[in-house]
Coordinates of C-alpha atoms in Angstrom, one line a residue:
Chain A
X1 CA 6.5 78.6 81.2
X2 CA 9.0 75.4 80.4
X3 CA 11.6 77.9 79.9
X4 CA 11.2 79.3 83.4
X5 CA 11.2 75.7 84.7
X6 CA 14.6 74.8 82.8
X7 CA 15.9 77.9 84.3
X8 CA 15.0 76.4 87.8
X9 CA 16.7 73.2 86.8
X10 CA 19.7 75.0 85.5
X11 CA 20.0 77.0 88.8
X12 CA 19.7 73.7 90.9
X13 CA 22.4 72.1 89.0
X14 CA 24.7 75.2 89.3
X15 CA 24.1 75.1 93.1
X16 CA 24.7 71.4 93.2
X17 CA 28.1 71.9 91.3
X18 CA 29.0 74.9 93.7
X19 CA 28.4 72.6 96.6
X20 CA 30.2 69.8 95.3
X21 CA 33.2 72.0 95.0
X22 CA 33.2 72.4 99.0
X23 CA 32.9 68.5 99.6
X24 CA 36.5 68.5 100.5
X25 CA 36.2 71.1 102.9
X26 CA 33.0 69.9 104.4
X27 CA 34.2 66.3 104.8
X28 CA 37.3 67.6 106.4
X29 CA 39.4 65.9 103.5
X30 CA 38.3 62.3 104.6
X31 CA 40.0 59.9 102.1
X32 CA 37.3 57.5 102.0
X33 CA 34.6 59.9 101.3
X34 CA 36.5 61.6 98.6
X35 CA 37.7 58.3 97.0
X36 CA 34.1 57.2 97.0
X37 CA 32.9 60.5 95.4
X38 CA 35.7 60.2 92.8
X39 CA 34.7 56.6 92.0
X40 CA 31.0 57.9 91.4
X41 CA 32.2 60.6 89.1
X42 CA 34.2 58.0 87.0
X43 CA 31.2 55.8 86.8
X44 CA 29.0 58.8 85.9
X45 CA 31.3 59.6 83.0
X46 CA 31.4 55.8 81.7
X47 CA 27.7 55.3 82.0
X48 CA 26.7 58.7 80.5
X49 CA 29.1 58.0 77.3
X50 CA 27.5 54.3 77.2
X51 CA 23.9 55.8 77.3
X52 CA 25.2 58.3 74.6
X53 CA 26.0 55.5 72.2
X54 CA 22.6 54.0 73.0
X55 CA 21.1 57.0 71.8
X56 CA 21.6 55.9 68.2
X57 CA 22.1 52.3 68.2
X58 CA 21.9 49.1 70.1
X59 CA 24.0 48.5 73.2
X60 CA 27.7 48.5 72.5
X61 CA 29.7 45.9 74.7
X62 CA 33.0 47.2 73.2
X63 CA 32.6 50.7 75.0
X64 CA 34.4 49.3 78.0
X65 CA 37.3 48.2 76.0
X66 CA 37.6 51.3 74.2
X67 CA 37.9 53.1 77.4
X68 CA 40.7 50.5 78.5
X69 CA 42.6 51.2 75.3
X70 CA 42.7 54.9 76.3
X71 CA 43.9 53.9 79.9
X72 CA 46.6 51.5 78.4
X73 CA 47.8 54.2 76.1
X74 CA 48.0 56.6 78.7
X75 CA 49.7 54.4 81.3
X76 CA 52.1 53.1 78.7
X77 CA 53.2 56.6 77.3
X78 CA 53.8 57.7 80.9
X79 CA 55.7 54.5 82.0
X80 CA 57.7 53.6 78.9
X81 CA 58.2 57.0 77.1
X82 CA 57.9 59.3 80.3
X83 CA 55.5 61.6 78.7
X84 CA 54.0 64.4 80.9
X85 CA 50.3 63.7 82.1
X86 CA 48.7 66.3 80.1
X87 CA 50.3 64.7 77.0
X88 CA 49.1 61.4 78.0
X89 CA 45.7 62.6 78.8
X90 CA 45.0 63.9 75.5
X91 CA 46.8 61.1 73.5
X92 CA 44.6 58.5 75.5
X93 CA 41.4 60.1 74.2
X94 CA 42.7 60.1 70.5
X95 CA 43.7 56.6 71.0
X96 CA 40.3 55.7 72.2
X97 CA 38.7 57.4 69.1
X98 CA 41.1 55.9 66.7
X99 CA 40.3 52.5 67.9
X100 CA 36.7 52.9 68.1
X101 CA 36.5 54.0 64.5
X102 CA 37.2 50.5 62.8
X103 CA 35.3 48.5 65.5
X104 CA 32.2 50.6 64.9
X105 CA 32.6 50.9 61.2
X106 CA 32.5 47.2 61.0
X107 CA 29.8 46.4 63.6
X108 CA 27.3 48.9 62.3
X109 CA 26.3 46.5 59.5
X110 CA 24.6 44.6 62.0
X111 CA 21.9 45.3 64.6
X112 CA 20.3 43.8 67.7
X113 CA 21.7 41.0 69.4
X114 CA 24.2 40.5 66.6
X115 CA 25.6 43.9 67.1
X116 CA 26.3 43.5 70.8
X117 CA 27.7 40.1 70.2
X118 CA 30.0 41.3 67.3
X119 CA 31.0 44.3 69.6
X120 CA 31.5 41.9 72.6
X121 CA 33.5 39.8 70.6
X122 CA 36.0 42.3 69.2
X123 CA 36.3 43.9 72.6
X124 CA 37.3 40.4 73.8
X125 CA 40.0 40.0 71.2
X126 CA 41.5 43.2 72.2
X127 CA 41.4 42.3 75.9
X128 CA 42.8 38.8 75.2
X129 CA 45.7 41.0 73.5
X130 CA 46.3 42.7 76.7
X131 CA 46.5 39.3 78.5
X132 CA 48.6 37.6 76.1
X133 CA 51.2 40.2 75.5
X134 CA 53.2 40.9 78.5
X135 CA 55.4 43.4 76.7
X136 CA 54.1 45.9 76.8
X137 CA 50.6 45.4 78.3
X138 CA 51.6 43.5 81.6
X139 CA 49.9 40.4 80.8
X140 CA 47.2 39.0 83.4
X141 CA 48.9 40.5 86.3
X142 CA 48.1 43.8 85.1
X143 CA 50.0 47.0 84.7
X144 CA 51.3 48.7 87.6
X145 CA 53.5 51.6 88.8
X146 CA 51.6 54.1 86.6
X147 CA 52.8 57.6 87.8
X148 CA 50.5 59.7 89.8
X149 CA 49.2 63.0 88.0
X150 CA 51.7 65.9 87.9
X151 CA 50.4 68.8 85.9
X152 CA 53.2 70.9 84.7
X153 CA 52.4 73.9 82.6
X154 CA 55.0 76.9 82.2
X155 CA 54.9 78.6 85.5
X156 CA 52.6 76.2 87.1
X157 CA 53.3 72.7 88.6
X158 CA 50.7 70.8 90.6
X159 CA 51.4 67.4 92.1
X160 CA 48.5 65.2 93.0
X161 CA 49.5 63.9 96.4
X162 CA 46.1 63.3 98.2
X163 CA 42.8 62.5 97.2
X164 CA 41.5 65.9 97.2
X165 CA 43.0 67.2 93.7
X166 CA 41.8 63.8 92.2
X167 CA 38.3 64.6 93.4
X168 CA 38.5 68.1 91.8
X169 CA 40.0 66.7 88.6
X170 CA 37.1 64.0 88.4
X171 CA 34.3 66.8 89.4
X172 CA 35.6 69.0 86.3
X173 CA 35.8 66.1 84.0
X174 CA 32.3 64.9 84.9
X175 CA 30.9 68.4 84.6
X176 CA 32.5 69.0 81.3
X177 CA 31.8 65.5 79.9
X178 CA 28.1 65.8 81.1
X179 CA 27.6 69.3 79.6
X180 CA 28.9 68.5 76.5
X181 CA 26.9 65.5 76.0
X182 CA 23.7 67.2 77.3
X183 CA 24.2 70.1 74.6
X184 CA 24.7 67.5 71.7
X185 CA 21.5 65.7 73.0
X186 CA 19.5 69.0 73.1
X187 CA 20.9 70.2 69.8
X188 CA 19.5 69.4 66.3
X189 CA 22.0 66.5 66.1
X190 CA 20.4 65.1 69.3
X191 CA 17.0 65.3 67.5
X192 CA 18.4 63.3 64.6
X193 CA 19.6 60.8 67.1
X194 CA 16.2 60.4 68.7
X195 CA 14.6 59.8 65.2
X196 CA 17.2 57.2 64.3
X197 CA 16.8 55.5 67.6
X198 CA 13.1 55.3 67.1
X199 CA 12.9 54.2 63.4
X200 CA 16.4 54.2 61.7
X201 CA 14.7 53.4 58.1
X202 CA 12.5 56.3 58.5
X203 CA 15.4 58.6 59.4
X204 CA 17.2 57.8 56.4
X205 CA 14.1 58.3 54.2
X206 CA 14.1 61.8 55.8
X207 CA 17.6 62.4 54.5
X208 CA 19.3 61.8 57.8
X209 CA 22.6 59.9 57.1
X210 CA 22.2 57.2 59.8
X211 CA 25.8 55.6 59.6
X212 CA 27.4 58.9 59.9
X213 CA 25.2 60.1 62.7
X214 CA 26.0 56.8 64.5
X215 CA 29.5 57.3 64.0
X216 CA 29.5 60.9 65.3
X217 CA 27.8 59.5 68.6
X218 CA 30.4 56.8 69.2
X219 CA 33.2 59.2 68.2
X220 CA 32.1 61.6 70.9
X221 CA 31.5 59.1 73.4
X222 CA 34.9 57.4 72.7
X223 CA 36.6 60.8 72.9
X224 CA 35.3 61.5 76.6
X225 CA 35.5 58.0 77.8
X226 CA 39.3 57.9 76.4
X227 CA 39.7 61.0 79.1
X228 CA 37.9 59.0 81.7
X229 CA 40.2 55.9 81.1
X230 CA 43.4 57.9 81.3
X231 CA 42.2 59.5 84.5
X232 CA 41.4 56.2 86.1
X233 CA 44.7 54.9 85.3
X234 CA 46.7 57.4 86.8
X235 CA 44.3 57.9 89.8
X236 CA 44.3 54.2 90.7
X237 CA 47.9 53.6 89.6
X238 CA 46.9 50.0 88.3
X239 CA 45.4 48.3 85.2
X240 CA 44.1 44.9 85.3
X241 CA 42.8 43.4 82.1
X242 CA 40.2 41.3 84.3
X243 CA 38.4 44.6 85.1
X244 CA 37.9 45.1 81.3
X245 CA 36.0 41.6 80.9
X246 CA 32.5 41.5 82.6
X247 CA 33.3 43.7 85.7
X248 CA 32.9 47.1 84.5
X249 CA 30.5 46.1 81.9
X250 CA 28.2 44.5 84.4
X251 CA 28.5 47.6 86.7
X252 CA 27.9 50.0 83.8
X253 CA 24.7 48.0 82.5
X254 CA 23.3 47.8 86.2
X255 CA 23.8 51.6 86.8
X256 CA 22.2 52.7 83.5
X257 CA 19.4 50.2 83.9
X258 CA 18.5 50.9 87.5
X259 CA 19.0 54.7 86.6
X260 CA 17.1 54.7 83.6
X261 CA 17.8 55.6 80.1
X262 CA 15.6 58.4 79.0
X263 CA 17.2 61.4 80.2
X264 CA 20.8 62.5 81.2
X265 CA 19.9 62.1 84.9
X266 CA 19.3 58.4 84.9
X267 CA 23.0 57.3 84.8
X268 CA 23.6 60.3 87.6
X269 CA 20.9 58.9 89.9
X270 CA 21.9 55.1 89.1
X271 CA 25.4 55.5 90.1
X272 CA 24.8 57.7 93.1
X273 CA 21.9 55.5 94.5
X274 CA 24.2 52.2 94.0
X275 CA 27.1 53.6 95.8
X276 CA 24.8 54.3 98.6
X277 CA 23.3 51.2 98.5
X278 CA 26.8 49.6 98.5
X279 CA 27.8 51.2 101.7
X280 CA 24.7 49.6 103.4
X281 CA 26.0 46.3 102.0
X282 CA 29.5 46.2 103.4
X283 CA 28.7 43.2 105.6
X284 CA 27.3 41.1 102.7
X285 CA 30.4 41.7 100.2
X286 CA 30.3 37.8 99.6
X287 CA 26.8 37.9 98.1
X288 CA 27.1 41.2 96.2
X289 CA 26.8 39.7 93.0
X290 CA 23.8 37.9 93.7
X291 CA 22.4 41.1 95.0
X292 CA 23.1 43.0 91.8
X293 CA 21.8 40.0 89.8
X294 CA 18.5 40.3 91.6
X295 CA 18.2 44.0 91.4
X296 CA 18.9 43.8 87.5
X297 CA 16.1 41.1 87.2
X298 CA 13.5 43.0 89.5
X299 CA 14.2 46.4 88.0
X300 CA 13.8 45.0 84.4
X301 CA 10.9 43.0 85.4
X302 CA 8.8 45.6 87.2
X303 CA 10.3 48.9 86.7
X304 CA 12.3 49.0 83.3
X305 CA 12.3 53.0 83.5
X306 CA 14.2 52.7 86.7
X307 CA 14.8 55.6 89.3
X308 CA 14.3 58.2 86.5
X309 CA 10.7 56.9 85.9
X310 CA 10.1 56.7 89.8
X311 CA 10.8 60.2 89.8
X312 CA 8.6 61.2 87.2
X313 CA 5.8 59.2 88.6
X314 CA 6.3 60.8 92.1
X315 CA 6.2 64.1 90.3
X316 CA 3.3 63.3 88.4
X317 CA 1.4 62.1 91.5
X318 CA 2.6 65.3 93.2
X319 CA 1.0 67.5 90.5
X320 CA -2.1 65.5 90.4
X321 CA -2.5 66.1 94.2
X322 CA -1.4 69.5 94.5
X323 CA -1.3 71.0 91.2
X324 CA -3.7 73.2 89.6
X325 CA -6.5 71.1 87.9
X326 CA -6.3 72.4 84.4
X327 CA -7.7 69.4 82.6
X328 CA -11.1 70.0 84.3
X329 CA -11.5 73.7 83.2
X330 CA -10.6 72.7 79.5
X331 CA -14.0 72.6 78.3
X332 CA -15.6 75.5 80.0
X333 CA -16.1 78.9 78.4
X334 CA -13.4 81.5 78.8
X335 CA -14.8 83.6 81.5
X336 CA -15.1 80.5 83.8
X337 CA -11.7 79.2 83.7
Chain B
X1 CA 53.9 12.7 65.8
X2 CA 51.2 10.3 64.9
X3 CA 50.4 9.7 68.6
X4 CA 49.7 13.5 69.1
X5 CA 47.6 13.6 66.0
X6 CA 45.4 10.7 67.5
X7 CA 45.1 12.4 70.8
X8 CA 44.1 15.8 69.2
X9 CA 41.2 13.8 67.3
X10 CA 40.0 12.0 70.3
X11 CA 40.0 15.3 72.3
X12 CA 38.4 17.2 69.5
X13 CA 35.7 14.6 69.0
X14 CA 34.9 14.4 72.9
X15 CA 34.8 18.3 73.1
X16 CA 32.9 18.8 70.1
X17 CA 30.2 16.3 71.3
X18 CA 30.1 18.0 74.7
X19 CA 29.8 21.2 72.9
X20 CA 26.7 19.9 70.8
X21 CA 25.0 19.0 74.2
X22 CA 26.0 22.5 75.6
X23 CA 24.4 24.5 72.8
X24 CA 21.7 22.7 70.9
X25 CA 19.8 23.5 73.7
X26 CA 20.4 27.2 73.4
X27 CA 19.5 27.2 69.9
X28 CA 16.2 25.5 70.3
X29 CA 15.4 27.9 73.4
X30 CA 16.1 30.8 71.0
X31 CA 14.2 29.4 68.1
X32 CA 11.0 29.1 70.3
X33 CA 11.3 31.8 72.7
X34 CA 13.7 34.3 71.2
X35 CA 15.6 34.3 74.3
X36 CA 19.5 34.3 74.8
X37 CA 19.9 32.7 77.9
X38 CA 23.3 33.7 79.5
X39 CA 22.7 31.6 82.6
X40 CA 22.9 28.5 80.3
X41 CA 26.6 28.2 81.6
X42 CA 25.6 28.0 85.3
X43 CA 23.1 25.1 84.6
X44 CA 26.2 23.3 83.0
X45 CA 28.2 24.1 86.3
X46 CA 25.3 23.0 88.8
X47 CA 24.9 19.8 86.6
X48 CA 28.5 19.0 87.2
X49 CA 28.0 19.9 90.9
X50 CA 25.1 17.5 91.0
X51 CA 27.3 14.6 89.7
X52 CA 29.9 15.5 92.3
X53 CA 27.4 15.4 95.0
X54 CA 25.8 12.0 93.8
X55 CA 28.7 10.2 92.4
X56 CA 31.8 11.4 94.3
X57 CA 30.5 12.4 97.6
X58 CA 27.8 9.8 98.3
X59 CA 29.2 7.1 96.0
X60 CA 26.1 6.1 94.1
X61 CA 26.9 5.2 90.7
X62 CA 27.6 7.7 87.8
X63 CA 24.6 7.2 85.7
X64 CA 22.4 7.9 88.7
X65 CA 24.3 11.3 89.1
X66 CA 23.8 11.9 85.3
X67 CA 20.0 11.2 85.4
X68 CA 19.9 13.5 88.6
X69 CA 21.7 16.3 86.7
X70 CA 19.4 16.1 83.8
X71 CA 16.1 16.2 85.7
X72 CA 17.3 18.8 88.1
X73 CA 18.5 21.2 85.6
X74 CA 15.4 20.6 83.3
X75 CA 13.3 21.7 86.4
X76 CA 15.5 24.7 87.2
X77 CA 15.3 25.7 83.6
X78 CA 11.5 25.5 83.6
X79 CA 11.3 27.5 87.0
X80 CA 13.4 30.2 85.7
X81 CA 11.5 30.3 82.3
X82 CA 8.2 30.8 84.2
X83 CA 9.3 33.2 86.6
X84 CA 11.6 35.4 84.8
X85 CA 11.6 34.8 81.0
X86 CA 8.2 34.4 80.4
X87 CA 7.0 38.2 80.2
X88 CA 10.0 39.2 78.3
X89 CA 9.9 37.0 75.1
X90 CA 11.0 38.6 72.1
X91 CA 12.8 41.4 74.0
X92 CA 15.9 39.8 73.3
X93 CA 18.2 42.3 75.0
X94 CA 16.1 42.8 78.0
X95 CA 15.9 39.0 78.6
X96 CA 19.6 38.7 78.0
X97 CA 20.7 41.2 80.6
X98 CA 18.2 39.5 83.2
X99 CA 19.6 36.3 82.4
X100 CA 23.1 37.8 83.2
X101 CA 21.5 38.6 86.6
X102 CA 20.2 34.8 87.0
X103 CA 23.8 33.7 86.3
X104 CA 25.4 35.9 89.3
X105 CA 22.3 34.6 91.5
X106 CA 23.2 30.9 90.6
X107 CA 27.0 31.5 90.9
X108 CA 26.6 32.9 94.5
X109 CA 24.0 30.0 95.3
X110 CA 26.6 27.5 94.2
X111 CA 29.4 29.2 96.0
X112 CA 27.4 29.0 99.4
X113 CA 26.4 25.6 98.8
X114 CA 29.5 24.0 97.5
X115 CA 32.3 26.4 98.6
X116 CA 34.7 28.1 96.1
X117 CA 37.7 25.2 96.0
X118 CA 38.0 23.0 93.1
X119 CA 36.0 19.7 93.4
X120 CA 37.2 16.6 91.3
X121 CA 34.9 13.8 90.2
X122 CA 37.0 10.4 89.9
X123 CA 37.2 8.8 86.4
X124 CA 34.2 6.5 85.7
X125 CA 36.5 3.8 84.6
X126 CA 39.7 4.2 85.9
X127 CA 42.9 3.1 84.0
X128 CA 44.2 3.3 80.4
X129 CA 43.5 1.7 77.0
X130 CA 46.1 1.5 74.2
X131 CA 44.7 2.6 71.0
X132 CA 46.8 2.2 67.9
X133 CA 49.9 2.4 70.2
X134 CA 48.7 5.2 72.2
X135 CA 47.9 5.2 75.7
X136 CA 44.6 7.0 76.4
X137 CA 42.4 7.6 79.6
X138 CA 39.7 5.1 79.3
X139 CA 37.4 7.6 81.0
X140 CA 37.6 9.8 78.0
X141 CA 36.7 6.9 75.7
X142 CA 33.7 6.2 77.6
X143 CA 32.5 9.5 77.6
X144 CA 32.2 9.8 73.9
X145 CA 29.6 7.1 73.2
X146 CA 27.6 8.5 76.2
X147 CA 27.6 12.0 74.6
X148 CA 27.0 10.7 71.3
X149 CA 24.0 8.6 72.6
X150 CA 22.4 11.6 74.2
X151 CA 22.9 13.8 71.2
X152 CA 21.0 11.5 69.1
X153 CA 18.5 10.9 71.3
X154 CA 17.9 14.5 71.3
X155 CA 17.9 14.4 67.6
X156 CA 15.4 11.7 67.4
X157 CA 12.9 13.5 69.8
X158 CA 13.1 16.4 67.6
X159 CA 12.9 14.5 64.4
X160 CA 10.8 11.8 65.0
X161 CA 8.2 12.6 67.8
X162 CA 5.3 14.7 67.7
X163 CA 6.4 17.1 70.2
X164 CA 9.8 17.6 68.7
X165 CA 8.1 18.3 65.3
X166 CA 5.9 20.8 67.0
X167 CA 9.0 22.4 68.6
X168 CA 10.7 22.8 65.3
X169 CA 7.6 24.4 63.8
X170 CA 7.3 26.8 66.4
X171 CA 11.0 27.5 65.7
X172 CA 10.3 28.2 62.3
X173 CA 7.1 30.0 62.5
X174 CA 5.3 30.8 65.7
X175 CA 2.0 32.1 64.0
X176 CA 1.7 29.2 61.7
X177 CA 2.4 26.7 64.4
X178 CA -0.1 28.3 66.6
X179 CA -2.9 28.3 63.7
X180 CA -1.9 24.3 63.2
X181 CA -2.8 23.8 66.7
X182 CA 0.4 23.7 68.6
X183 CA 0.2 25.1 72.1
X184 CA 3.0 27.6 72.1
X185 CA 3.3 28.0 75.9
X186 CA 3.8 24.3 76.3
X187 CA 6.4 24.3 73.6
X188 CA 8.4 26.9 75.4
X189 CA 8.2 24.8 78.7
X190 CA 9.5 21.9 76.6
X191 CA 12.2 23.6 75.0
X192 CA 13.4 24.8 77.9
X193 CA 13.2 21.6 80.0
X194 CA 14.9 19.6 77.2
X195 CA 17.5 22.4 76.3
X196 CA 18.6 22.9 80.1
X197 CA 18.3 19.1 80.7
X198 CA 21.0 18.8 78.2
X199 CA 23.0 21.4 79.6
X200 CA 22.8 19.4 82.8
X201 CA 24.0 16.3 80.9
X202 CA 26.8 18.2 79.5
X203 CA 27.8 19.3 82.9
X204 CA 27.7 15.7 84.2
X205 CA 29.8 14.5 81.4
X206 CA 32.4 17.4 81.8
X207 CA 32.6 16.8 85.6
X208 CA 35.1 13.9 85.5
X209 CA 37.4 15.7 83.2
X210 CA 38.0 19.0 84.8
X211 CA 38.2 20.7 88.2
X212 CA 34.5 22.0 89.1
X213 CA 34.1 25.6 90.8
X214 CA 31.2 27.9 90.8
X215 CA 33.4 30.1 88.6
X216 CA 33.3 28.2 85.5
X217 CA 30.0 29.1 84.5
X218 CA 31.0 32.3 82.7
X219 CA 33.5 30.5 80.5
X220 CA 31.0 27.8 79.6
X221 CA 28.2 30.4 78.7
X222 CA 30.7 31.9 76.4
X223 CA 31.6 28.7 74.9
X224 CA 27.9 28.0 74.0
X225 CA 27.2 31.5 72.7
X226 CA 30.3 31.4 70.5
X227 CA 28.9 28.2 69.2
X228 CA 25.6 29.2 68.5
X229 CA 26.5 32.5 66.9
X230 CA 29.1 30.9 64.7
X231 CA 26.6 28.3 63.6
X232 CA 23.6 30.4 63.1
X233 CA 21.1 31.2 65.8
X234 CA 18.2 29.3 64.2
X235 CA 19.8 26.2 62.9
X236 CA 20.5 23.1 64.8
X237 CA 22.8 21.5 62.1
X238 CA 24.6 24.9 62.1
X239 CA 25.0 24.6 65.8
X240 CA 26.4 21.1 65.5
X241 CA 28.8 22.5 62.9
X242 CA 29.9 25.3 65.2
X243 CA 30.3 22.8 68.0
X244 CA 32.7 20.8 66.1
X245 CA 34.5 23.8 64.6
X246 CA 34.8 25.1 68.1
X247 CA 35.9 21.7 69.5
X248 CA 38.3 21.1 67.1
X249 CA 39.8 24.6 67.3
X250 CA 40.4 24.2 71.1
X251 CA 41.8 20.7 70.7
X252 CA 44.2 21.8 68.1
X253 CA 45.2 25.2 69.6
X254 CA 45.6 23.4 72.9
X255 CA 47.9 20.7 71.5
X256 CA 50.3 23.0 69.4
X257 CA 50.2 26.6 70.7
X258 CA 48.8 26.3 74.4
X259 CA 45.4 26.5 76.0
X260 CA 45.9 30.3 76.8
X261 CA 45.2 31.1 73.0
X262 CA 42.0 29.2 72.6
X263 CA 39.5 31.9 73.7
X264 CA 41.3 34.5 71.5
X265 CA 41.2 32.2 68.5
X266 CA 37.4 31.4 69.1
X267 CA 36.7 35.1 69.6
X268 CA 38.6 35.9 66.4
X269 CA 36.5 33.2 64.5
X270 CA 33.4 34.9 65.8
X271 CA 34.1 38.1 65.0
X272 CA 34.9 37.2 61.2
X273 CA 31.8 35.1 61.0
X274 CA 29.5 37.8 62.6
X275 CA 31.1 40.3 60.2
X276 CA 30.7 38.3 56.9
X277 CA 27.6 36.5 57.9
X278 CA 25.7 38.2 60.6
X279 CA 23.2 35.2 60.7
X280 CA 25.8 32.8 61.3
X281 CA 27.4 30.1 59.1
X282 CA 24.0 28.2 58.4
X283 CA 21.8 30.7 59.8
X284 CA 19.5 33.1 58.1
X285 CA 19.7 37.0 59.6
X286 CA 17.1 37.1 62.0
X287 CA 14.1 39.5 61.1
X288 CA 12.7 41.6 63.9
X289 CA 9.3 40.6 64.5

């Protein structure tokens, strides 16, 4: 039965992706809609990788900096060395992995609030390096004039001149990232992750190497978030060290918390819901931070499962009202069920 | 050269004392309730604004402003504790994220109430005093004894009064304190009120030396947290040590390298301390209970 239900979910997701491929046509190439959609893709990737680290360990506040490292690497290689985009793109992700290894190898000695403070402190040191060293990082003013994406393969040259190709690239990146993370989460390794998250001492007594699994999780997350950072750098064309302070971090936390952390759908719902909310809040931009803060407090206080929990609640209510009443028949003899 | 060293020392002492006021409340709050309050910096910012309002705008005297700041922030702290943190004790991360929300709300409130431009509080005592052949603003010199007096008053409260002993007992062992007849709820309120009152006092004392904007809160929270985590989250002496370490680092680095290096140095110290002694310099590794 559950296999069939999963089949339905897969079919639904496939249909949604196919539908997303036609968004540029449906929207008539509207730059605003496509830009918003691409932003949603970017944040979904960021939140999804953040949540992936969260599967095995506490909250890592260095994750945003790891993404920034990829973004800066990609931008600098393109500006200073004139590398083609694809080379920058893959190098960025390798740089992110390379920078995440020492950070987390040091940080996993600790846990709880010490862990997030240690990761935050290391991230902040890196961010200060970007601010302090004007050459090559561009200093406080940021790094501008990052070349737009040009994909040149033998016999094929694609220049990203409008918002449409960026939309497609973001979509492909999101699908690949999410599919891979989902596959890992559902595999045996993902099961090990869950054991570690619920009780790391028990996990290591079962023969699961906790440190290695945690490192594996952050390496996978950093690998994908490096792609995301590189994509962001070339899409926006500008990097500011200010963004990598609290700004991205707050948004990531907000989306993940509002969406929910139990399943892979939480981040997707959180980001999408907030972007829709944001469109309604256009006149109140001045108070937007207070709104975010209020939402954060209310969700954590009254509904810590987030939107995901809401969907689950509605589904269970639906089932209770309209579903077949199986519980009531359980104690009856077979012929009367 | 000698003049500069004297200047560095005076600045270091002043900053350190202000940071003691800023962060010792945070340590006690963490001790009693296991809550890391990121909104601590916004209490300091609001305290500074209250002094501006009373002393600079309405020209009533400075001490009145100081008292208003202390009482106002203590009250605000208790309100926040009752409304938001009370159900989230011991859930450190959840409470921390919620306090981030509180910080942003208070920031926007301050922005609406006071505007975004920098406000300046005039010096309490204008003019200069010559100390050891060096000219120094008497404003800074008068702030040192006030800060010291407040810090000593807090210390005396914790060491010499019954409530102070009860707070320390709660911070060391909640169940034991409860068995000995300490009312834990009341201690939580008291710790929050005194801690936030001290934050307000720190803001009031900082006000004459800086330009006040609604956006100083984040950097002040950073400072307080760096100090608390360097010193040790459960140790008040550790916090004082951390405050002096950070205060003198800031004063020395500002004088010889420039202010833009301060946060980087402090972060590097914090990362090293957390790596080699996760519980802080004088702290113990906190067990999850």
